[in-house]
Amino acid sequence: MYGTASKAPIGTTGRTGERCPESGVWEVAGTPTTTAPIAKNNVFPPYGGRAVTWRLVRYA
């Protein structure tokens, strides 16, 4: 099939300040945690005033 782009797998991680590889719902790894919709190519934000690791939990 032509034109099918591969998606980043569920569970992919990224750090605050990096570019998001896949649009979807991302969750902060650790405690306290939260989820946020983050679009592909946006920069992962800090959470609670600190750099965190974000994990893809659901596609947009």
CHARMM-style PDB file with segment names, atoms N, HN, CA, C and O in Angstrom:
ATOM      1  N   MET     1       0.845  -1.192   0.000  1.00  0.00      PROA
ATOM      2  CA  MET     1       0.000   0.000   0.000  1.00  0.00      PROA
ATOM      3  C   MET     1       0.881   1.242   0.000  1.00  0.00      PROA
ATOM      4  O   MET     1       1.863   1.311   0.740  1.00  0.00      PROA
ATOM      5  N   TYR     2       0.544   2.192  -0.801  1.00  0.00      PROA
ATOM      6  HN  TYR     2      -0.253   2.136  -1.402  1.00  0.00      PROA
ATOM      7  CA  TYR     2       1.356   3.388  -0.961  1.00  0.00      PROA
ATOM      8  C   TYR     2       0.933   4.489   0.010  1.00  0.00      PROA
ATOM      9  O   TYR     2      -0.257   4.688   0.255  1.00  0.00      PROA
ATOM     10  N   GLY     3       1.915   5.199   0.558  1.00  0.00      PROA
ATOM     11  HN  GLY     3       2.881   5.038   0.359  1.00  0.00      PROA
ATOM     12  CA  GLY     3       1.614   6.375   1.374  1.00  0.00      PROA
ATOM     13  C   GLY     3       1.308   6.100   2.834  1.00  0.00      PROA
ATOM     14  O   GLY     3       0.875   7.008   3.543  1.00  0.00      PROA
ATOM     15  N   THR     4       1.515   4.894   3.303  1.00  0.00      PROA
ATOM     16  HN  THR     4       1.866   4.156   2.727  1.00  0.00      PROA
ATOM     17  CA  THR     4       1.266   4.628   4.720  1.00  0.00      PROA
ATOM     18  C   THR     4       2.535   4.939   5.518  1.00  0.00      PROA
ATOM     19  O   THR     4       3.577   4.310   5.333  1.00  0.00      PROA
ATOM     20  N   ALA     5       2.422   5.899   6.385  1.00  0.00      PROA
ATOM     21  HN  ALA     5       1.576   6.410   6.535  1.00  0.00      PROA
ATOM     22  CA  ALA     5       3.561   6.283   7.226  1.00  0.00      PROA
ATOM     23  C   ALA     5       3.514   5.453   8.505  1.00  0.00      PROA
ATOM     24  O   ALA     5       2.444   5.237   9.073  1.00  0.00      PROA
ATOM     25  N   SER     6       4.664   4.996   8.949  1.00  0.00      PROA
ATOM     26  HN  SER     6       5.533   5.171   8.487  1.00  0.00      PROA
ATOM     27  CA  SER     6       4.687   4.226  10.183  1.00  0.00      PROA
ATOM     28  C   SER     6       4.586   5.177  11.374  1.00  0.00      PROA
ATOM     29  O   SER     6       5.164   6.263  11.378  1.00  0.00      PROA
ATOM     30  N   LYS     7       3.847   4.744  12.367  1.00  0.00      PROA
ATOM     31  HN  LYS     7       3.377   3.861  12.364  1.00  0.00      PROA
ATOM     32  CA  LYS     7       3.667   5.544  13.585  1.00  0.00      PROA
ATOM     33  C   LYS     7       4.681   5.120  14.627  1.00  0.00      PROA
ATOM     34  O   LYS     7       5.156   3.984  14.641  1.00  0.00      PROA
ATOM     35  N   ALA     8       5.000   6.067  15.504  1.00  0.00      PROA
ATOM     36  HN  ALA     8       4.613   6.989  15.493  1.00  0.00      PROA
ATOM     37  CA  ALA     8       5.818   5.722  16.666  1.00  0.00      PROA
ATOM     38  C   ALA     8       4.979   4.769  17.515  1.00  0.00      PROA
ATOM     39  O   ALA     8       3.786   5.012  17.701  1.00  0.00      PROA
ATOM     40  N   PRO     9       5.569   3.694  18.035  1.00  0.00      PROA
ATOM     41  CA  PRO     9       4.776   2.730  18.811  1.00  0.00      PROA
ATOM     42  C   PRO     9       4.300   3.292  20.150  1.00  0.00      PROA
ATOM     43  O   PRO     9       4.952   4.149  20.747  1.00  0.00      PROA
ATOM     44  N   ILE    10       3.151   2.792  20.609  1.00  0.00      PROA
ATOM     45  HN  ILE    10       2.621   2.095  20.124  1.00  0.00      PROA
ATOM     46  CA  ILE    10       2.682   3.119  21.958  1.00  0.00      PROA
ATOM     47  C   ILE    10       3.800   2.738  22.926  1.00  0.00      PROA
ATOM     48  O   ILE    10       4.401   1.671  22.803  1.00  0.00      PROA
ATOM     49  N   GLY    11       4.074   3.621  23.890  1.00  0.00      PROA
ATOM     50  HN  GLY    11       3.586   4.488  23.990  1.00  0.00      PROA
ATOM     51  CA  GLY    11       5.164   3.374  24.834  1.00  0.00      PROA
ATOM     52  C   GLY    11       6.424   4.159  24.491  1.00  0.00      PROA
ATOM     53  O   GLY    11       7.363   4.209  25.285  1.00  0.00      PROA
ATOM     54  N   THR    12       6.445   4.778  23.297  1.00  0.00      PROA
ATOM     55  HN  THR    12       5.682   4.738  22.652  1.00  0.00      PROA
ATOM     56  CA  THR    12       7.575   5.627  22.918  1.00  0.00      PROA
ATOM     57  C   THR    12       7.724   6.734  23.966  1.00  0.00      PROA
ATOM     58  O   THR    12       6.725   7.223  24.493  1.00  0.00      PROA
ATOM     59  N   THR    13       8.954   7.128  24.269  1.00  0.00      PROA
ATOM     60  HN  THR    13       9.766   6.731  23.841  1.00  0.00      PROA
ATOM     61  CA  THR    13       9.186   8.176  25.263  1.00  0.00      PROA
ATOM     62  C   THR    13       9.947   9.345  24.661  1.00  0.00      PROA
ATOM     63  O   THR    13      10.647   9.213  23.658  1.00  0.00      PROA
ATOM     64  N   GLY    14       9.788  10.493  25.307  1.00  0.00      PROA
ATOM     65  HN  GLY    14       9.219  10.601  26.122  1.00  0.00      PROA
ATOM     66  CA  GLY    14      10.520  11.697  24.946  1.00  0.00      PROA
ATOM     67  C   GLY    14      10.705  12.550  26.181  1.00  0.00      PROA
ATOM     68  O   GLY    14       9.943  12.440  27.142  1.00  0.00      PROA
ATOM     69  N   ARG    15      11.721  13.401  26.157  1.00  0.00      PROA
ATOM     70  HN  ARG    15      12.340  13.490  25.377  1.00  0.00      PROA
ATOM     71  CA  ARG    15      12.028  14.248  27.316  1.00  0.00      PROA
ATOM     72  C   ARG    15      11.615  15.689  27.056  1.00  0.00      PROA
ATOM     73  O   ARG    15      11.533  16.126  25.909  1.00  0.00      PROA
ATOM     74  N   THR    16      11.357  16.418  28.132  1.00  0.00      PROA
ATOM     75  HN  THR    16      11.424  16.062  29.065  1.00  0.00      PROA
ATOM     76  CA  THR    16      11.094  17.854  28.044  1.00  0.00      PROA
ATOM     77  C   THR    16      12.163  18.502  27.176  1.00  0.00      PROA
ATOM     78  O   THR    16      13.359  18.270  27.355  1.00  0.00      PROA
ATOM     79  N   GLY    17      11.705  19.327  26.223  1.00  0.00      PROA
ATOM     80  HN  GLY    17      10.734  19.517  26.077  1.00  0.00      PROA
ATOM     81  CA  GLY    17      12.625  20.036  25.336  1.00  0.00      PROA
ATOM     82  C   GLY    17      12.857  19.348  24.011  1.00  0.00      PROA
ATOM     83  O   GLY    17      13.346  19.978  23.073  1.00  0.00      PROA
ATOM     84  N   GLU    18      12.515  18.052  23.902  1.00  0.00      PROA
ATOM     85  HN  GLU    18      12.118  17.541  24.664  1.00  0.00      PROA
ATOM     86  CA  GLU    18      12.652  17.331  22.641  1.00  0.00      PROA
ATOM     87  C   GLU    18      11.398  17.517  21.795  1.00  0.00      PROA
ATOM     88  O   GLU    18      10.348  17.904  22.307  1.00  0.00      PROA
ATOM     89  N   ARG    19      11.512  17.239  20.500  1.00  0.00      PROA
ATOM     90  HN  ARG    19      12.366  16.924  20.084  1.00  0.00      PROA
ATOM     91  CA  ARG    19      10.363  17.303  19.591  1.00  0.00      PROA
ATOM     92  C   ARG    19       9.544  16.020  19.694  1.00  0.00      PROA
ATOM     93  O   ARG    19      10.091  14.918  19.742  1.00  0.00      PROA
ATOM     94  N   CYS    20       8.238  16.183  19.727  1.00  0.00      PROA
ATOM     95  HN  CYS    20       7.794  17.078  19.688  1.00  0.00      PROA
ATOM     96  CA  CYS    20       7.316  15.051  19.806  1.00  0.00      PROA
ATOM     97  C   CYS    20       7.316  14.282  18.478  1.00  0.00      PROA
ATOM     98  O   CYS    20       7.134  14.889  17.422  1.00  0.00      PROA
ATOM     99  N   PRO    21       7.519  12.952  18.513  1.00  0.00      PROA
ATOM    100  CA  PRO    21       7.576  12.174  17.274  1.00  0.00      PROA
ATOM    101  C   PRO    21       6.218  11.720  16.735  1.00  0.00      PROA
ATOM    102  O   PRO    21       6.132  11.253  15.599  1.00  0.00      PROA
ATOM    103  N   GLU    22       5.151  11.851  17.542  1.00  0.00      PROA
ATOM    104  HN  GLU    22       5.221  12.230  18.465  1.00  0.00      PROA
ATOM    105  CA  GLU    22       3.839  11.338  17.145  1.00  0.00      PROA
ATOM    106  C   GLU    22       2.730  12.073  17.880  1.00  0.00      PROA
ATOM    107  O   GLU    22       2.790  12.232  19.099  1.00  0.00      PROA
ATOM    108  N   SER    23       1.711  12.523  17.141  1.00  0.00      PROA
ATOM    109  HN  SER    23       1.662  12.394  16.150  1.00  0.00      PROA
ATOM    110  CA  SER    23       0.556  13.166  17.779  1.00  0.00      PROA
ATOM    111  C   SER    23      -0.217  12.139  18.591  1.00  0.00      PROA
ATOM    112  O   SER    23      -0.471  11.027  18.129  1.00  0.00      PROA
ATOM    113  N   GLY    24      -0.586  12.526  19.807  1.00  0.00      PROA
ATOM    114  HN  GLY    24      -0.380  13.429  20.182  1.00  0.00      PROA
ATOM    115  CA  GLY    24      -1.362  11.613  20.639  1.00  0.00      PROA
ATOM    116  C   GLY    24      -1.462  12.115  22.056  1.00  0.00      PROA
ATOM    117  O   GLY    24      -1.155  13.269  22.356  1.00  0.00      PROA
ATOM    118  N   VAL    25      -1.901  11.222  22.922  1.00  0.00      PROA
ATOM    119  HN  VAL    25      -2.151  10.285  22.679  1.00  0.00      PROA
ATOM    120  CA  VAL    25      -1.987  11.519  24.349  1.00  0.00      PROA
ATOM    121  C   VAL    25      -0.716  10.982  24.998  1.00  0.00      PROA
ATOM    122  O   VAL    25      -0.390   9.802  24.875  1.00  0.00      PROA
ATOM    123  N   TRP    26      -0.019  11.850  25.674  1.00  0.00      PROA
ATOM    124  HN  TRP    26      -0.284  12.810  25.774  1.00  0.00      PROA
ATOM    125  CA  TRP    26       1.254  11.520  26.325  1.00  0.00      PROA
ATOM    126  C   TRP    26       1.085  11.627  27.830  1.00  0.00      PROA
ATOM    127  O   TRP    26       0.365  12.498  28.318  1.00  0.00      PROA
ATOM    128  N   GLU    27       1.744  10.747  28.562  1.00  0.00      PROA
ATOM    129  HN  GLU    27       2.328  10.039  28.165  1.00  0.00      PROA
ATOM    130  CA  GLU    27       1.652  10.692  30.027  1.00  0.00      PROA
ATOM    131  C   GLU    27       3.039  10.896  30.626  1.00  0.00      PROA
ATOM    132  O   GLU    27       4.037  10.388  30.116  1.00  0.00      PROA
ATOM    133  N   VAL    28       3.077  11.648  31.715  1.00  0.00      PROA
ATOM    134  HN  VAL    28       2.266  12.061  32.130  1.00  0.00      PROA
ATOM    135  CA  VAL    28       4.338  11.832  32.428  1.00  0.00      PROA
ATOM    136  C   VAL    28       4.680  10.541  33.156  1.00  0.00      PROA
ATOM    137  O   VAL    28       3.852   9.989  33.881  1.00  0.00      PROA
ATOM    138  N   ALA    29       5.910  10.061  32.958  1.00  0.00      PROA
ATOM    139  HN  ALA    29       6.582  10.510  32.369  1.00  0.00      PROA
ATOM    140  CA  ALA    29       6.386   8.873  33.664  1.00  0.00      PROA
ATOM    141  C   ALA    29       6.806   9.296  35.064  1.00  0.00      PROA
ATOM    142  O   ALA    29       7.596  10.227  35.221  1.00  0.00      PROA
ATOM    143  N   GLY    30       6.287   8.623  36.074  1.00  0.00      PROA
ATOM    144  HN  GLY    30       5.646   7.867  35.946  1.00  0.00      PROA
ATOM    145  CA  GLY    30       6.645   8.958  37.448  1.00  0.00      PROA
ATOM    146  C   GLY    30       5.495   9.575  38.202  1.00  0.00      PROA
ATOM    147  O   GLY    30       4.349   9.538  37.755  1.00  0.00      PROA
ATOM    148  N   THR    31       5.811  10.148  39.355  1.00  0.00      PROA
ATOM    149  HN  THR    31       6.743  10.178  39.718  1.00  0.00      PROA
ATOM    150  CA  THR    31       4.807  10.729  40.246  1.00  0.00      PROA
ATOM    151  C   THR    31       5.227  12.137  40.628  1.00  0.00      PROA
ATOM    152  O   THR    31       6.402  12.324  40.943  1.00  0.00      PROA
ATOM    153  N   PRO    32       4.362  13.139  40.624  1.00  0.00      PROA
ATOM    154  CA  PRO    32       2.975  13.061  40.167  1.00  0.00      PROA
ATOM    155  C   PRO    32       2.917  12.911  38.648  1.00  0.00      PROA
ATOM    156  O   PRO    32       3.855  13.281  37.942  1.00  0.00      PROA
ATOM    157  N   THR    33       1.821  12.372  38.162  1.00  0.00      PROA
ATOM    158  HN  THR    33       1.059  12.071  38.736  1.00  0.00      PROA
ATOM    159  CA  THR    33       1.677  12.163  36.728  1.00  0.00      PROA
ATOM    160  C   THR    33       0.497  12.943  36.187  1.00  0.00      PROA
ATOM    161  O   THR    33      -0.369  13.387  36.942  1.00  0.00      PROA
ATOM    162  N   THR    34       0.471  13.104  34.891  1.00  0.00      PROA
ATOM    163  HN  THR    34       1.175  12.744  34.278  1.00  0.00      PROA
ATOM    164  CA  THR    34      -0.627  13.747  34.193  1.00  0.00      PROA
ATOM    165  C   THR    34      -0.596  13.266  32.756  1.00  0.00      PROA
ATOM    166  O   THR    34       0.378  12.649  32.326  1.00  0.00      PROA
ATOM    167  N   THR    35      -1.650  13.542  32.015  1.00  0.00      PROA
ATOM    168  HN  THR    35      -2.441  14.043  32.365  1.00  0.00      PROA
ATOM    169  CA  THR    35      -1.646  13.269  30.580  1.00  0.00      PROA
ATOM    170  C   THR    35      -1.916  14.576  29.852  1.00  0.00      PROA
ATOM    171  O   THR    35      -2.522  15.497  30.400  1.00  0.00      PROA
ATOM    172  N   ALA    36      -1.455  14.640  28.606  1.00  0.00      PROA
ATOM    173  HN  ALA    36      -0.963  13.892  28.160  1.00  0.00      PROA
ATOM    174  CA  ALA    36      -1.673  15.836  27.785  1.00  0.00      PROA
ATOM    175  C   ALA    36      -1.660  15.446  26.318  1.00  0.00      PROA
ATOM    176  O   ALA    36      -0.872  14.599  25.897  1.00  0.00      PROA
ATOM    177  N   PRO    37      -2.552  16.082  25.530  1.00  0.00      PROA
ATOM    178  CA  PRO    37      -2.478  15.868  24.090  1.00  0.00      PROA
ATOM    179  C   PRO    37      -1.317  16.702  23.548  1.00  0.00      PROA
ATOM    180  O   PRO    37      -1.250  17.907  23.791  1.00  0.00      PROA
ATOM    181  N   ILE    38      -0.408  16.065  22.819  1.00  0.00      PROA
ATOM    182  HN  ILE    38      -0.462  15.087  22.621  1.00  0.00      PROA
ATOM    183  CA  ILE    38       0.747  16.767  22.260  1.00  0.00      PROA
ATOM    184  C   ILE    38       0.838  16.400  20.787  1.00  0.00      PROA
ATOM    185  O   ILE    38       0.817  15.223  20.426  1.00  0.00      PROA
ATOM    186  N   ALA    39       0.938  17.410  19.948  1.00  0.00      PROA
ATOM    187  HN  ALA    39       0.954  18.366  20.242  1.00  0.00      PROA
ATOM    188  CA  ALA    39       0.983  17.201  18.504  1.00  0.00      PROA
ATOM    189  C   ALA    39       2.405  16.938  18.026  1.00  0.00      PROA
ATOM    190  O   ALA    39       3.378  17.429  18.596  1.00  0.00      PROA
ATOM    191  N   LYS    40       2.492  16.153  16.969  1.00  0.00      PROA
ATOM    192  HN  LYS    40       1.701  15.753  16.506  1.00  0.00      PROA
ATOM    193  CA  LYS    40       3.780  15.834  16.344  1.00  0.00      PROA
ATOM    194  C   LYS    40       4.541  17.121  16.049  1.00  0.00      PROA
ATOM    195  O   LYS    40       3.967  18.103  15.579  1.00  0.00      PROA
ATOM    196  N   ASN    41       5.834  17.103  16.329  1.00  0.00      PROA
ATOM    197  HN  ASN    41       6.301  16.305  16.711  1.00  0.00      PROA
ATOM    198  CA  ASN    41       6.780  18.210  16.127  1.00  0.00      PROA
ATOM    199  C   ASN    41       6.695  19.321  17.171  1.00  0.00      PROA
ATOM    200  O   ASN    41       7.533  20.223  17.171  1.00  0.00      PROA
ATOM    201  N   ASN    42       5.697  19.277  18.065  1.00  0.00      PROA
ATOM    202  HN  ASN    42       5.016  18.545  18.066  1.00  0.00      PROA
ATOM    203  CA  ASN    42       5.700  20.223  19.177  1.00  0.00      PROA
ATOM    204  C   ASN    42       6.783  19.805  20.160  1.00  0.00      PROA
ATOM    205  O   ASN    42       7.226  18.656  20.160  1.00  0.00      PROA
ATOM    206  N   VAL    43       7.207  20.748  20.998  1.00  0.00      PROA
ATOM    207  HN  VAL    43       6.848  21.681  20.998  1.00  0.00      PROA
ATOM    208  CA  VAL    43       8.241  20.458  21.995  1.00  0.00      PROA
ATOM    209  C   VAL    43       7.567  19.949  23.270  1.00  0.00      PROA
ATOM    210  O   VAL    43       6.588  20.529  23.740  1.00  0.00      PROA
ATOM    211  N   PHE    44       8.107  18.851  23.827  1.00  0.00      PROA
ATOM    212  HN  PHE    44       8.902  18.380  23.446  1.00  0.00      PROA
ATOM    213  CA  PHE    44       7.557  18.339  25.085  1.00  0.00      PROA
ATOM    214  C   PHE    44       7.754  19.385  26.175  1.00  0.00      PROA
ATOM    215  O   PHE    44       8.859  19.898  26.351  1.00  0.00      PROA
ATOM    216  N   PRO    45       6.681  19.706  26.914  1.00  0.00      PROA
ATOM    217  CA  PRO    45       6.786  20.722  27.968  1.00  0.00      PROA
ATOM    218  C   PRO    45       7.301  20.147  29.288  1.00  0.00      PROA
ATOM    219  O   PRO    45       7.312  18.931  29.484  1.00  0.00      PROA
ATOM    220  N   PRO    46       7.726  21.033  30.186  1.00  0.00      PROA
ATOM    221  CA  PRO    46       8.016  20.576  31.552  1.00  0.00      PROA
ATOM    222  C   PRO    46       6.702  20.298  32.272  1.00  0.00      PROA
ATOM    223  O   PRO    46       5.634  20.695  31.806  1.00  0.00      PROA
ATOM    224  N   TYR    47       6.786  19.625  33.393  1.00  0.00      PROA
ATOM    225  HN  TYR    47       7.654  19.303  33.772  1.00  0.00      PROA
ATOM    226  CA  TYR    47       5.612  19.399  34.230  1.00  0.00      PROA
ATOM    227  C   TYR    47       6.013  19.617  35.671  1.00  0.00      PROA
ATOM    228  O   TYR    47       7.039  19.109  36.123  1.00  0.00      PROA
ATOM    229  N   GLY    48       5.205  20.373  36.393  1.00  0.00      PROA
ATOM    230  HN  GLY    48       4.371  20.786  36.026  1.00  0.00      PROA
ATOM    231  CA  GLY    48       5.506  20.657  37.795  1.00  0.00      PROA
ATOM    232  C   GLY    48       6.798  21.442  37.954  1.00  0.00      PROA
ATOM    233  O   GLY    48       7.468  21.349  38.982  1.00  0.00      PROA
ATOM    234  N   GLY    49       7.149  22.226  36.917  1.00  0.00      PROA
ATOM    235  HN  GLY    49       6.605  22.301  36.082  1.00  0.00      PROA
ATOM    236  CA  GLY    49       8.347  23.055  36.993  1.00  0.00      PROA
ATOM    237  C   GLY    49       9.650  22.309  36.787  1.00  0.00      PROA
ATOM    238  O   GLY    49      10.724  22.833  37.082  1.00  0.00      PROA
ATOM    239  N   ARG    50       9.560  21.075  36.276  1.00  0.00      PROA
ATOM    240  HN  ARG    50       8.687  20.650  36.035  1.00  0.00      PROA
ATOM    241  CA  ARG    50      10.798  20.314  36.070  1.00  0.00      PROA
ATOM    242  C   ARG    50      10.747  19.551  34.752  1.00  0.00      PROA
ATOM    243  O   ARG    50       9.676  19.321  34.191  1.00  0.00      PROA
ATOM    244  N   ALA    51      11.918  19.166  34.272  1.00  0.00      PROA
ATOM    245  HN  ALA    51      12.788  19.353  34.727  1.00  0.00      PROA
ATOM    246  CA  ALA    51      12.012  18.338  33.069  1.00  0.00      PROA
ATOM    247  C   ALA    51      11.546  16.925  33.408  1.00  0.00      PROA
ATOM    248  O   ALA    51      11.904  16.376  34.449  1.00  0.00      PROA
ATOM    249  N   VAL    52      10.755  16.353  32.531  1.00  0.00      PROA
ATOM    250  HN  VAL    52      10.464  16.799  31.685  1.00  0.00      PROA
ATOM    251  CA  VAL    52      10.190  15.021  32.775  1.00  0.00      PROA
ATOM    252  C   VAL    52      10.301  14.165  31.509  1.00  0.00      PROA
ATOM    253  O   VAL    52      10.631  14.662  30.432  1.00  0.00      PROA
ATOM    254  N   THR    53      10.021  12.889  31.662  1.00  0.00      PROA
ATOM    255  HN  THR    53       9.752  12.485  32.537  1.00  0.00      PROA
ATOM    256  CA  THR    53       9.909  11.973  30.534  1.00  0.00      PROA
ATOM    257  C   THR    53       8.427  11.779  30.225  1.00  0.00      PROA
ATOM    258  O   THR    53       7.625  11.497  31.115  1.00  0.00      PROA
ATOM    259  N   TRP    54       8.081  11.935  28.951  1.00  0.00      PROA
ATOM    260  HN  TRP    54       8.733  12.164  28.228  1.00  0.00      PROA
ATOM    261  CA  TRP    54       6.712  11.729  28.481  1.00  0.00      PROA
ATOM    262  C   TRP    54       6.643  10.390  27.755  1.00  0.00      PROA
ATOM    263  O   TRP    54       7.585  10.012  27.058  1.00  0.00      PROA
ATOM    264  N   ARG    55       5.525   9.664  27.918  1.00  0.00      PROA
ATOM    265  HN  ARG    55       4.761   9.971  28.485  1.00  0.00      PROA
ATOM    266  CA  ARG    55       5.335   8.348  27.278  1.00  0.00      PROA
ATOM    267  C   ARG    55       4.013   8.363  26.488  1.00  0.00      PROA
ATOM    268  O   ARG    55       2.971   8.758  27.012  1.00  0.00      PROA
ATOM    269  N   LEU    56       4.075   7.927  25.228  1.00  0.00      PROA
ATOM    270  HN  LEU    56       4.922   7.605  24.802  1.00  0.00      PROA
ATOM    271  CA  LEU    56       2.870   7.862  24.382  1.00  0.00      PROA
ATOM    272  C   LEU    56       1.944   6.756  24.876  1.00  0.00      PROA
ATOM    273  O   LEU    56       2.338   5.593  24.964  1.00  0.00      PROA
ATOM    274  N   VAL    57       0.698   7.138  25.199  1.00  0.00      PROA
ATOM    275  HN  VAL    57       0.378   8.082  25.128  1.00  0.00      PROA
ATOM    276  CA  VAL    57      -0.252   6.144  25.708  1.00  0.00      PROA
ATOM    277  C   VAL    57      -1.429   5.902  24.746  1.00  0.00      PROA
ATOM    278  O   VAL    57      -2.097   4.873  24.837  1.00  0.00      PROA
ATOM    279  N   ARG    58      -1.684   6.853  23.817  1.00  0.00      PROA
ATOM    280  HN  ARG    58      -1.141   7.689  23.743  1.00  0.00      PROA
ATOM    281  CA  ARG    58      -2.813   6.703  22.891  1.00  0.00      PROA
ATOM    282  C   ARG    58      -2.580   7.593  21.683  1.00  0.00      PROA
ATOM    283  O   ARG    58      -2.096   8.716  21.825  1.00  0.00      PROA
ATOM    284  N   TYR    59      -2.914   7.110  20.508  1.00  0.00      PROA
ATOM    285  HN  TYR    59      -3.308   6.198  20.393  1.00  0.00      PROA
ATOM    286  CA  TYR    59      -2.801   7.926  19.295  1.00  0.00      PROA
ATOM    287  C   TYR    59      -3.921   8.960  19.247  1.00  0.00      PROA
ATOM    288  O   TYR    59      -5.002   8.748  19.797  1.00  0.00      PROA
ATOM    289  N   ALA    60      -3.650  10.074  18.586  1.00  0.00      PROA
ATOM    290  HN  ALA    60      -2.773  10.246  18.139  1.00  0.00      PROA
ATOM    291  CA  ALA    60      -4.639  11.151  18.443  1.00  0.00      PROA
ATOM    292  C   ALA    60      -5.707  10.740  17.444  1.00  0.00      PROA
ATOM    293  OT1 ALA    60      -6.633  11.506  17.179  1.00  0.00      PROA
TER     294      ALA     60
END
